[in-house]
Amino acid sequence: MIQRSLLMDSHALFRALLRVMALGIAISGPAGVAVVRAAQPDFQVHGFLSQGYVLTSENNFFGNSTSNGSFEFTELGVNAFWRLTPSVHAAVQLLSRRAGESSNGEIRLDYGMVDYRAVSNESLDFGVRVGRIKNPLGFYNDTRDVAFTRPGVILPQSIYFDRTRDLALSSDAVQFYANRRNAKGEWELQLGIGNPDVDDLDTELSLLGADRAGDLREELSYLGRLMYERDGGNIRVGLTGAQLNMDYAPGVGDPSGPGSIRFTPVILSAQYNAENWSLTGEYAQRQLEFDDSIIYVPSSLKHFTGESYYLQGSYRLDPQWEALVRYDVTYLNKDDRNGEDMATLTGGARPDYSQFAKDWTIGLRWDPHRSWMVRAEHHWVDGTAWLPLQDNPVPSETERRWRLFTLLVSFRF
Amino acid sequence: MILINPMILYAQQVYVNPGVSQVPDDRQTLRAIFSMRLRQWPDGTPVTVFVLPTTHPVHVDFCKEVLGVFPHQLQRAWDRLVYSGTGQAPVEVDSLEEMRQRVQETPGAVGYVNKENSE
């Protein structure tokens, strides 16, 4: 069962957030005097608001997206940053996201932390962050809900699954970080220990196949990312490793016993940046292990590994226009890439094509103003591996081949 | 008196508040400053970075010639900091004139100017 206790309060909070956004837009004004102008060294407020439209040929993505399409894709965030002393800062971000059935617009604390930098000189930074911290996974997870920072309207779903997004977002954790610089480049290491957010229906649906009587509970988890940037970022390479630990706590009359679940993703990231174009690729393997006592997972799937990768090219036609092309591949189980074992195991309830997804994407980005962005994107998808489960409750009633068109308008300050 | 960085090869120059005793002149330190990584000067004064809008020709040239990075890379680095809570954005000013004024009146401030206009 999923806690919805915040839901009532969230409407009032949502309205308050909207007022802050309206204020931001009013201050930024038509003349383009962005609020960034008002940013002061010791206190800064920033925010973003994105509204998307999604139209699919088959299957639902972010709401009832077939026929007339769906506008149920809204992202809204406000953050504040305080420099308390030269070596201590605090930062907080509130986030509201609506995306079909999976995200209902509820306000969440995206991050809220204190950062103490023990060492900061021209060749080394070292410090520690405590509180709710964004999980540094791959290139894009840290700012995954900020459309301006994404490489497209929708992140490559192979690596950045929106359907288990809550698990990936942030952790209540302690994180140590170090940056080492020399003439050639910069190394950045982040090591965190803490609790991820597992109390989410989508996570339960993805891991246990349905909304079970019991609950998923977080256990102490570990996350590390090492990133190297050569020559100011012309070449960026990264290695992320995490071990996310959860427990299944049975509910009343639950036929299953308690047990632990361990999710171990490893991500390799690489990017080349030229003046007008960038080439980006990421590859991931995700191990999932369940205790035998959790009866909702068939014995053949108690331990399996998923595999994902994408390759993406973007070209800046001029400072305002950017074109994107991407090929993105997901296998939920690398020992069952074509999904036949799953289809057999479930008697067709989980079709073979629900176990993979191959997505060709083209997109266009237009930045008419530093605070505004418009994006259009088209996807040709073979498979449903990352189709949101709550928007498509019956897997056998989905279509294998489908297209997705999306349009997004985004404002930030 | 304002200290001017002796990087005579370029049309743009690092411009610091008079209270900053050591003017950074190597690319590594300048990158650390303008990517918003370096938070304090050796004497402990907080670093406050001023920049022109990202499409301003002086900003573009400063990025490419002095820092050796493309403006879009710097913008993305700032965005990552600002929207993940791990850092802040530089303070943006509208003109070279405002740049000079804000840098002069803000302790620990650093920015850049166009050499032709700075004499």
Coordinates of C-alpha atoms in Angstrom, one line a residue:
Chain A
M1 CA 0.0 0.0 0.0
I2 CA 1.3 3.4 -0.9
Q3 CA 1.1 6.3 1.5
R4 CA -1.0 9.2 0.1
S5 CA -0.9 11.3 3.3
L6 CA 0.8 14.2 1.6
L7 CA -1.8 14.4 -1.1
M8 CA -4.3 16.7 0.7
D9 CA -1.6 19.2 1.7
S10 CA 0.0 19.1 -1.7
H11 CA -2.8 21.0 -3.4
A12 CA -2.2 24.0 -1.2
L13 CA 1.5 23.7 -1.7
F14 CA 1.1 23.4 -5.5
R15 CA -0.9 26.6 -5.5
A16 CA 1.8 28.3 -3.5
L17 CA 4.5 27.0 -5.9
L18 CA 2.4 28.3 -8.8
R19 CA 2.4 31.8 -7.2
V20 CA 6.1 31.7 -6.8
M21 CA 6.4 30.7 -10.5
A22 CA 4.0 33.5 -11.5
L23 CA 6.1 36.0 -9.6
G24 CA 9.3 34.7 -11.3
I25 CA 7.7 35.1 -14.7
A26 CA 6.4 38.6 -13.8
I27 CA 9.8 39.7 -12.5
S28 CA 11.6 38.3 -15.5
G29 CA 9.3 40.3 -17.7
P30 CA 8.8 40.5 -21.5
A31 CA 12.0 42.5 -21.9
G32 CA 13.9 39.5 -20.9
V33 CA 15.5 40.8 -17.8
A34 CA 15.7 37.4 -16.3
V35 CA 15.5 36.9 -12.6
V36 CA 19.1 35.6 -12.7
R37 CA 19.9 39.3 -12.9
A38 CA 18.7 39.6 -9.4
A39 CA 20.7 36.7 -8.2
Q40 CA 22.9 37.7 -5.4
P41 CA 26.1 36.0 -4.4
D42 CA 24.8 34.8 -1.0
F43 CA 21.3 33.8 -1.8
Q44 CA 19.8 32.6 -5.1
V45 CA 16.4 31.4 -6.2
H46 CA 15.9 29.5 -9.4
G47 CA 13.0 27.5 -10.9
F48 CA 11.5 25.9 -13.9
L49 CA 8.1 25.1 -15.4
S50 CA 7.6 22.7 -18.3
Q51 CA 4.4 21.7 -20.0
G52 CA 4.4 18.8 -22.5
Y53 CA 2.0 17.3 -25.0
V54 CA 2.2 13.6 -25.8
L55 CA 0.6 11.8 -28.8
T56 CA 1.1 8.1 -29.3
S57 CA -0.1 5.9 -32.2
E58 CA -0.6 3.0 -29.8
N59 CA -0.2 2.4 -26.0
N60 CA -0.3 5.2 -23.4
F61 CA 2.6 7.3 -22.3
F62 CA 2.0 10.0 -19.7
G63 CA -1.8 9.7 -19.6
N64 CA -4.3 8.7 -22.3
S65 CA -2.1 9.7 -25.1
T66 CA -3.7 8.0 -28.1
S67 CA -6.3 9.7 -30.3
N68 CA -6.2 13.3 -29.1
G69 CA -3.0 13.1 -27.1
S70 CA -2.3 14.0 -23.5
F71 CA -1.3 17.1 -21.7
E72 CA -0.7 15.2 -18.5
F73 CA 3.0 16.1 -18.4
T74 CA 3.9 19.0 -16.2
E75 CA 7.1 19.6 -14.3
L76 CA 7.5 22.4 -11.8
G77 CA 10.3 23.2 -9.5
V78 CA 11.7 25.9 -7.3
N79 CA 15.0 25.9 -5.5
A80 CA 17.0 28.1 -3.2
F81 CA 20.7 28.3 -2.4
W82 CA 22.2 30.0 0.6
R83 CA 25.9 30.6 1.0
L84 CA 26.1 30.7 4.8
T85 CA 29.9 31.0 5.1
P86 CA 32.6 30.7 2.4
S87 CA 32.7 26.9 3.0
V88 CA 29.1 26.1 4.0
H89 CA 26.0 26.2 1.9
A90 CA 22.4 25.0 2.2
A91 CA 20.2 24.2 -0.8
V92 CA 16.6 23.0 -1.2
Q93 CA 14.4 22.2 -4.1
L94 CA 10.7 21.5 -4.2
L95 CA 9.4 19.5 -7.2
S96 CA 5.9 18.8 -8.5
R97 CA 5.6 16.4 -11.5
R98 CA 2.5 15.2 -13.2
A99 CA 3.0 12.4 -15.8
G100 CA -0.1 10.3 -16.5
E101 CA -1.1 7.8 -13.8
S102 CA 2.4 7.5 -12.4
S103 CA 3.0 11.0 -11.1
N104 CA 0.1 13.0 -9.7
G105 CA 1.6 16.4 -9.2
E106 CA 2.3 15.8 -5.5
I107 CA 5.0 18.1 -4.1
R108 CA 8.1 16.4 -3.0
L109 CA 11.3 17.5 -1.4
D110 CA 13.7 16.8 -4.3
Y111 CA 16.7 17.8 -2.4
G112 CA 17.4 19.6 0.9
M113 CA 20.9 19.5 2.2
V114 CA 23.9 21.2 3.9
D115 CA 27.2 21.1 2.1
Y116 CA 30.5 21.7 4.0
R117 CA 33.6 22.1 1.9
A118 CA 36.6 21.4 4.0
V119 CA 39.1 22.1 1.2
S120 CA 38.8 24.4 -1.8
N121 CA 41.8 25.5 -3.7
E122 CA 42.8 25.7 -7.3
S123 CA 43.7 22.0 -7.6
L124 CA 41.4 20.3 -5.0
D125 CA 37.9 20.4 -3.5
F126 CA 36.9 18.1 -0.7
G127 CA 33.7 18.1 1.2
V128 CA 30.6 16.4 2.6
R129 CA 26.9 16.8 2.0
V130 CA 24.2 15.7 4.4
G131 CA 20.4 15.6 3.9
R132 CA 18.3 14.6 0.9
I133 CA 20.7 14.5 -2.0
K134 CA 20.2 13.9 -5.7
N135 CA 21.5 10.5 -6.8
P136 CA 24.5 11.0 -9.1
L137 CA 23.7 8.3 -11.7
G138 CA 25.2 8.7 -15.2
F139 CA 25.2 12.0 -17.0
Y140 CA 21.7 13.2 -16.4
N141 CA 20.0 11.9 -13.3
D142 CA 21.1 14.7 -11.0
T143 CA 18.8 17.2 -12.9
R144 CA 16.5 14.7 -14.7
D145 CA 13.4 16.8 -14.2
V146 CA 14.8 20.0 -15.5
A147 CA 13.9 20.0 -19.2
F148 CA 16.7 22.5 -20.1
T149 CA 19.3 20.1 -18.9
R150 CA 18.0 17.0 -20.6
P151 CA 19.2 15.9 -24.0
G152 CA 15.6 15.6 -25.2
V153 CA 11.9 15.9 -24.1
I154 CA 12.2 12.4 -22.7
L155 CA 15.4 11.1 -21.3
P156 CA 16.8 7.9 -22.9
Q157 CA 14.5 5.5 -21.1
S158 CA 17.0 2.6 -21.3
I159 CA 19.2 4.2 -18.6
Y160 CA 16.7 6.7 -17.0
F161 CA 13.6 4.6 -16.6
D162 CA 10.8 6.9 -15.8
R163 CA 8.8 4.0 -14.4
T164 CA 11.1 3.4 -11.5
R165 CA 12.1 7.0 -11.3
D166 CA 11.4 7.6 -7.6
L167 CA 14.0 5.0 -6.7
A168 CA 16.5 6.9 -8.8
L169 CA 15.7 10.5 -7.7
S170 CA 17.3 11.2 -4.4
S171 CA 18.4 9.6 -1.2
D172 CA 18.5 10.6 2.4
A173 CA 22.2 10.3 2.7
V174 CA 25.6 11.4 3.6
Q175 CA 27.8 12.1 0.5
F176 CA 31.5 12.7 0.4
Y177 CA 32.9 14.4 -2.7
A178 CA 36.3 15.4 -4.1
N179 CA 37.3 17.3 -7.2
R180 CA 40.9 17.1 -8.4
R181 CA 42.1 19.4 -11.1
N182 CA 45.2 19.7 -13.1
A183 CA 46.2 21.2 -16.4
K184 CA 44.8 18.3 -18.4
G185 CA 41.4 18.0 -16.8
E186 CA 39.3 17.3 -13.7
W187 CA 38.3 14.2 -11.7
E188 CA 35.2 14.3 -9.6
L189 CA 34.4 11.5 -7.1
Q190 CA 31.1 11.3 -5.2
L191 CA 30.4 8.5 -2.7
G192 CA 27.1 8.3 -0.9
I193 CA 25.6 6.1 1.8
G194 CA 21.9 6.4 2.7
N195 CA 18.3 5.4 2.0
P196 CA 16.7 5.7 -1.4
D197 CA 13.0 6.4 -1.9
V198 CA 11.3 3.0 -2.5
D199 CA 7.8 3.9 -1.3
D200 CA 6.3 4.2 -4.7
L201 CA 3.7 2.2 -6.5
D202 CA 5.6 2.1 -9.8
T203 CA 8.6 0.6 -8.1
E204 CA 6.4 -2.1 -6.5
L205 CA 4.7 -2.8 -9.9
S206 CA 8.1 -3.1 -11.7
L207 CA 9.7 -5.3 -9.1
L208 CA 6.8 -7.4 -7.8
G209 CA 4.5 -7.4 -10.8
A210 CA 1.5 -5.9 -8.9
D211 CA 0.5 -3.7 -6.0
R212 CA 1.0 -6.4 -3.3
A213 CA -0.4 -6.5 0.2
G214 CA 2.9 -5.5 1.8
D215 CA 5.3 -2.6 1.5
L216 CA 8.8 -2.1 0.2
R217 CA 11.1 -0.6 2.8
E218 CA 14.4 1.1 2.2
E219 CA 17.6 -0.3 3.6
L220 CA 21.0 1.2 3.7
S221 CA 22.3 1.7 0.2
Y222 CA 25.5 2.8 -1.5
L223 CA 26.2 4.9 -4.5
G224 CA 29.3 6.2 -6.2
R225 CA 30.2 8.1 -9.3
L226 CA 33.6 8.9 -10.8
M227 CA 33.6 11.4 -13.6
Y228 CA 36.6 12.7 -15.6
E229 CA 36.4 15.8 -17.8
R230 CA 39.3 16.5 -20.1
D231 CA 40.2 19.9 -21.3
G232 CA 37.2 21.8 -19.9
G233 CA 34.7 19.1 -20.9
N234 CA 35.6 18.2 -24.5
I235 CA 35.7 14.7 -23.4
R236 CA 33.7 13.5 -20.4
V237 CA 33.7 9.9 -19.2
G238 CA 32.0 8.5 -16.1
L239 CA 31.5 5.3 -14.1
T240 CA 28.6 4.9 -11.8
G241 CA 28.0 2.0 -9.4
A242 CA 25.2 1.6 -6.9
Q243 CA 23.8 -1.0 -4.6
L244 CA 20.2 -0.2 -3.7
N245 CA 18.8 -2.3 -0.9
M246 CA 15.2 -2.8 0.0
D247 CA 13.1 -5.1 2.1
Y248 CA 9.7 -6.5 1.4
A249 CA 7.5 -6.3 4.5
P250 CA 4.4 -8.5 4.1
G251 CA 1.0 -7.1 4.7
V252 CA -2.0 -8.6 6.6
G253 CA -2.8 -12.1 5.2
D254 CA 0.1 -11.9 2.8
P255 CA 1.0 -15.3 1.4
S256 CA 4.6 -14.1 0.9
G257 CA 7.3 -14.0 3.5
P258 CA 9.6 -11.0 4.1
G259 CA 12.8 -10.8 2.2
S260 CA 15.3 -8.5 0.8
I261 CA 15.7 -7.1 -2.7
R262 CA 19.0 -5.9 -4.1
F263 CA 19.4 -3.7 -7.1
T264 CA 22.9 -3.2 -8.5
P265 CA 23.2 -0.9 -11.5
V266 CA 26.5 -0.1 -13.1
I267 CA 26.6 2.7 -15.8
L268 CA 29.4 3.7 -18.1
S269 CA 29.1 7.1 -19.7
A270 CA 31.1 8.9 -22.4
Q271 CA 30.6 12.1 -24.2
Y272 CA 32.6 14.1 -26.8
N273 CA 31.8 17.8 -27.2
A274 CA 32.8 19.9 -30.2
E275 CA 31.8 23.5 -30.8
N276 CA 28.7 22.6 -32.8
W277 CA 28.0 19.0 -32.0
S278 CA 28.1 16.4 -29.2
L279 CA 28.2 12.7 -29.2
T280 CA 27.0 10.9 -26.1
G281 CA 26.7 7.2 -25.2
E282 CA 25.9 5.4 -22.0
Y283 CA 25.8 1.6 -21.3
A284 CA 24.3 0.0 -18.2
Q285 CA 23.9 -3.4 -16.6
R286 CA 21.4 -3.8 -13.8
Q287 CA 21.4 -6.7 -11.5
L288 CA 18.3 -7.6 -9.6
E289 CA 18.3 -10.2 -6.8
F290 CA 15.4 -11.3 -4.7
D291 CA 15.3 -13.5 -1.6
D292 CA 13.6 -16.9 -2.1
S293 CA 11.1 -16.0 0.5
I294 CA 9.4 -13.4 -1.7
I295 CA 6.9 -15.6 -3.6
Y296 CA 5.8 -13.0 -6.1
V297 CA 8.9 -13.5 -8.1
P298 CA 9.2 -16.8 -10.0
S299 CA 12.3 -18.8 -9.1
S300 CA 13.8 -18.4 -12.6
L301 CA 13.8 -14.6 -12.1
K302 CA 15.2 -14.4 -8.6
H303 CA 18.4 -13.2 -10.0
F304 CA 18.8 -11.6 -13.4
T305 CA 20.5 -8.8 -15.2
G306 CA 19.1 -6.1 -17.4
E307 CA 21.1 -4.4 -20.1
S308 CA 20.7 -0.9 -21.7
Y309 CA 22.5 1.5 -23.9
Y310 CA 22.0 4.5 -26.1
L311 CA 24.0 6.5 -28.6
Q312 CA 23.0 10.1 -29.2
G313 CA 24.2 12.8 -31.5
S314 CA 23.2 16.5 -31.2
Y315 CA 24.1 19.3 -33.6
R316 CA 23.8 23.0 -32.8
L317 CA 22.6 24.6 -36.0
D318 CA 23.0 28.0 -34.4
P319 CA 22.8 29.3 -30.8
Q320 CA 19.0 28.9 -30.9
W321 CA 18.5 25.6 -32.7
E322 CA 19.7 22.1 -31.9
A323 CA 18.9 18.9 -33.7
L324 CA 19.0 15.5 -32.0
V325 CA 19.1 11.9 -33.1
R326 CA 19.3 8.9 -30.8
Y327 CA 19.1 5.1 -30.8
D328 CA 18.1 3.7 -27.4
V329 CA 18.0 0.0 -26.5
T330 CA 16.6 -1.8 -23.4
Y331 CA 16.6 -5.4 -22.4
L332 CA 15.0 -6.1 -19.1
N333 CA 16.8 -9.5 -18.9
K334 CA 19.9 -10.0 -20.9
D335 CA 19.4 -13.7 -20.8
D336 CA 16.0 -13.3 -22.4
R337 CA 16.5 -10.5 -24.9
N338 CA 13.7 -11.5 -27.2
G339 CA 11.3 -12.1 -24.3
E340 CA 10.3 -15.6 -25.2
D341 CA 11.0 -17.1 -21.8
M342 CA 8.9 -14.4 -20.1
A343 CA 6.0 -15.0 -22.6
T344 CA 6.2 -18.7 -22.0
L345 CA 6.5 -18.3 -18.2
T346 CA 3.4 -16.1 -18.0
G347 CA 1.3 -17.8 -20.7
G348 CA 1.4 -14.7 -22.8
A349 CA 0.2 -12.4 -20.0
R350 CA 3.6 -10.7 -20.3
P351 CA 4.2 -10.7 -24.1
D352 CA 7.7 -11.2 -25.4
Y353 CA 7.9 -7.6 -26.6
S354 CA 7.4 -6.3 -23.0
Q355 CA 10.9 -7.4 -22.3
F356 CA 12.7 -5.1 -24.7
A357 CA 12.5 -1.7 -26.3
K358 CA 14.4 -0.3 -29.3
D359 CA 13.7 3.4 -29.8
W360 CA 14.8 5.6 -32.7
T361 CA 14.4 9.3 -31.8
I362 CA 14.7 12.5 -33.7
G363 CA 14.2 15.9 -32.1
L364 CA 14.5 19.6 -32.5
R365 CA 15.2 22.2 -29.8
W366 CA 14.6 25.9 -30.1
D367 CA 15.7 28.4 -27.5
P368 CA 14.1 31.7 -28.5
H369 CA 15.2 33.3 -25.3
R370 CA 17.6 32.3 -22.5
S371 CA 14.6 31.6 -20.2
W372 CA 12.4 29.8 -22.8
M373 CA 12.7 26.6 -24.7
V374 CA 10.5 24.7 -27.1
R375 CA 11.1 21.1 -28.1
A376 CA 9.6 18.6 -30.5
E377 CA 10.5 15.0 -30.7
H378 CA 9.4 11.9 -32.5
H379 CA 10.1 8.3 -31.4
W380 CA 9.7 5.0 -33.3
V381 CA 9.6 2.3 -30.7
D382 CA 9.8 -1.5 -31.1
G383 CA 8.8 -3.1 -27.7
T384 CA 7.2 -1.9 -24.5
A385 CA 9.9 -2.5 -21.9
W386 CA 9.7 1.0 -20.5
L387 CA 6.1 1.7 -21.1
P388 CA 4.6 3.1 -17.8
L389 CA 2.8 0.3 -16.1
Q390 CA 0.1 2.4 -14.5
D391 CA -0.9 4.0 -17.9
N392 CA -1.0 0.5 -19.4
P393 CA -2.3 -1.9 -16.7
V394 CA -2.8 -4.9 -18.9
P395 CA 0.6 -5.8 -20.6
S396 CA -1.0 -8.1 -23.2
E397 CA -3.3 -5.3 -24.5
T398 CA -0.4 -3.2 -25.6
E399 CA 1.1 -3.0 -29.1
R400 CA 4.6 -4.0 -29.9
R401 CA 5.4 -1.3 -32.5
W402 CA 4.3 2.3 -31.7
R403 CA 5.2 5.9 -32.3
L404 CA 5.4 8.7 -29.9
F405 CA 5.3 12.4 -30.7
T406 CA 5.9 15.0 -28.0
L407 CA 6.0 18.8 -27.8
L408 CA 7.3 20.6 -24.7
V409 CA 7.5 24.3 -23.7
S410 CA 9.7 25.1 -20.8
F411 CA 10.5 28.3 -18.8
R412 CA 13.2 28.8 -16.2
F413 CA 14.6 31.4 -14.1
Chain B
M1 CA 43.4 50.7 -8.7
I2 CA 42.1 47.7 -10.6
L3 CA 44.6 44.9 -11.3
I4 CA 44.6 43.6 -14.8
N5 CA 45.7 40.1 -15.6
P6 CA 48.8 40.1 -17.8
M7 CA 47.3 37.7 -20.4
I8 CA 48.2 39.9 -23.3
L9 CA 47.6 37.3 -25.9
Y10 CA 43.9 37.8 -25.7
A11 CA 41.4 40.6 -26.2
Q12 CA 39.7 39.7 -23.0
Q13 CA 41.2 40.0 -19.5
V14 CA 40.4 38.7 -16.1
Y15 CA 39.2 41.5 -13.9
V16 CA 39.2 41.3 -10.2
N17 CA 38.2 43.4 -7.2
P18 CA 41.1 45.4 -5.8
G19 CA 41.0 43.4 -2.5
V20 CA 42.0 40.2 -4.4
S21 CA 45.7 40.0 -3.8
Q22 CA 46.6 37.2 -6.2
V23 CA 45.2 37.5 -9.8
P24 CA 44.6 34.1 -11.2
D25 CA 46.4 33.7 -14.6
D26 CA 46.6 30.0 -15.3
R27 CA 43.8 28.3 -17.3
Q28 CA 43.3 25.6 -14.6
T29 CA 42.5 28.1 -11.9
L30 CA 40.4 30.2 -14.2
R31 CA 38.3 27.2 -15.3
A32 CA 37.8 26.3 -11.7
I33 CA 36.6 29.8 -11.0
F34 CA 34.3 30.3 -14.0
S35 CA 32.9 26.8 -13.7
M36 CA 31.9 27.8 -10.2
R37 CA 34.0 25.2 -8.5
L38 CA 36.5 27.4 -6.6
R39 CA 34.6 29.0 -3.7
Q40 CA 37.3 30.9 -1.9
W41 CA 40.5 32.8 -2.4
P42 CA 43.6 31.7 -0.6
D43 CA 42.9 34.3 2.1
G44 CA 39.4 32.9 2.7
T45 CA 37.4 35.6 1.0
P46 CA 34.5 34.0 -0.9
V47 CA 34.8 34.1 -4.7
T48 CA 31.9 35.9 -6.4
V49 CA 31.8 35.4 -10.2
F50 CA 30.3 37.9 -12.6
V51 CA 29.6 37.1 -16.3
L52 CA 27.9 38.7 -19.3
P53 CA 25.0 37.0 -21.0
T54 CA 26.0 33.7 -22.6
T55 CA 25.5 35.1 -26.1
H56 CA 27.5 38.3 -25.5
P57 CA 30.5 38.3 -27.9
V58 CA 32.9 39.2 -25.1
H59 CA 31.6 36.2 -23.0
V60 CA 31.9 33.9 -26.0
D61 CA 35.4 35.0 -26.8
F62 CA 36.5 34.8 -23.1
C63 CA 35.2 31.2 -22.9
K64 CA 36.8 30.1 -26.1
E65 CA 40.1 32.0 -25.9
V66 CA 40.9 32.4 -22.2
L67 CA 39.2 29.4 -20.7
G68 CA 39.4 27.1 -23.7
V69 CA 35.8 25.9 -23.3
F70 CA 32.6 26.4 -25.4
P71 CA 29.9 28.7 -23.8
H72 CA 27.4 25.8 -24.0
Q73 CA 29.7 23.6 -21.8
L74 CA 30.0 26.3 -19.2
Q75 CA 26.2 26.9 -19.2
R76 CA 25.6 23.2 -18.7
A77 CA 28.0 23.0 -15.9
W78 CA 26.2 25.8 -14.1
D79 CA 22.8 24.2 -14.8
R80 CA 24.0 21.0 -13.2
L81 CA 25.1 22.8 -10.1
V82 CA 22.1 25.1 -9.8
Y83 CA 19.4 22.4 -10.3
S84 CA 21.1 19.7 -8.2
G85 CA 21.8 22.0 -5.2
T86 CA 25.6 21.4 -5.4
G87 CA 26.5 24.9 -6.4
Q88 CA 25.4 28.2 -7.6
A89 CA 25.3 30.2 -10.9
P90 CA 27.5 33.2 -11.5
V91 CA 25.9 36.6 -11.2
E92 CA 25.0 37.9 -14.6
V93 CA 25.4 41.5 -15.6
D94 CA 24.1 43.3 -18.8
S95 CA 27.1 45.2 -19.9
L96 CA 30.9 45.7 -19.6
E97 CA 30.2 48.9 -17.7
E98 CA 28.1 47.1 -15.2
M99 CA 30.7 44.4 -15.0
R100 CA 33.4 46.9 -14.0
Q101 CA 31.2 48.5 -11.4
R102 CA 29.9 45.3 -9.7
V103 CA 33.4 43.8 -9.6
Q104 CA 34.9 47.0 -8.1
E105 CA 32.3 47.2 -5.3
T106 CA 32.0 43.5 -4.5
P107 CA 34.8 42.0 -2.2
G108 CA 36.2 38.8 -3.7
A109 CA 34.7 39.6 -7.1
V110 CA 36.0 38.3 -10.4
G111 CA 34.9 38.9 -14.0
Y112 CA 36.4 39.8 -17.3
V113 CA 36.6 42.9 -19.6
N114 CA 37.4 43.6 -23.1
K115 CA 41.0 44.9 -23.3
E116 CA 40.3 47.7 -25.8
N117 CA 37.7 49.2 -23.5
S118 CA 39.6 48.8 -20.3
E119 CA 42.3 51.3 -20.8

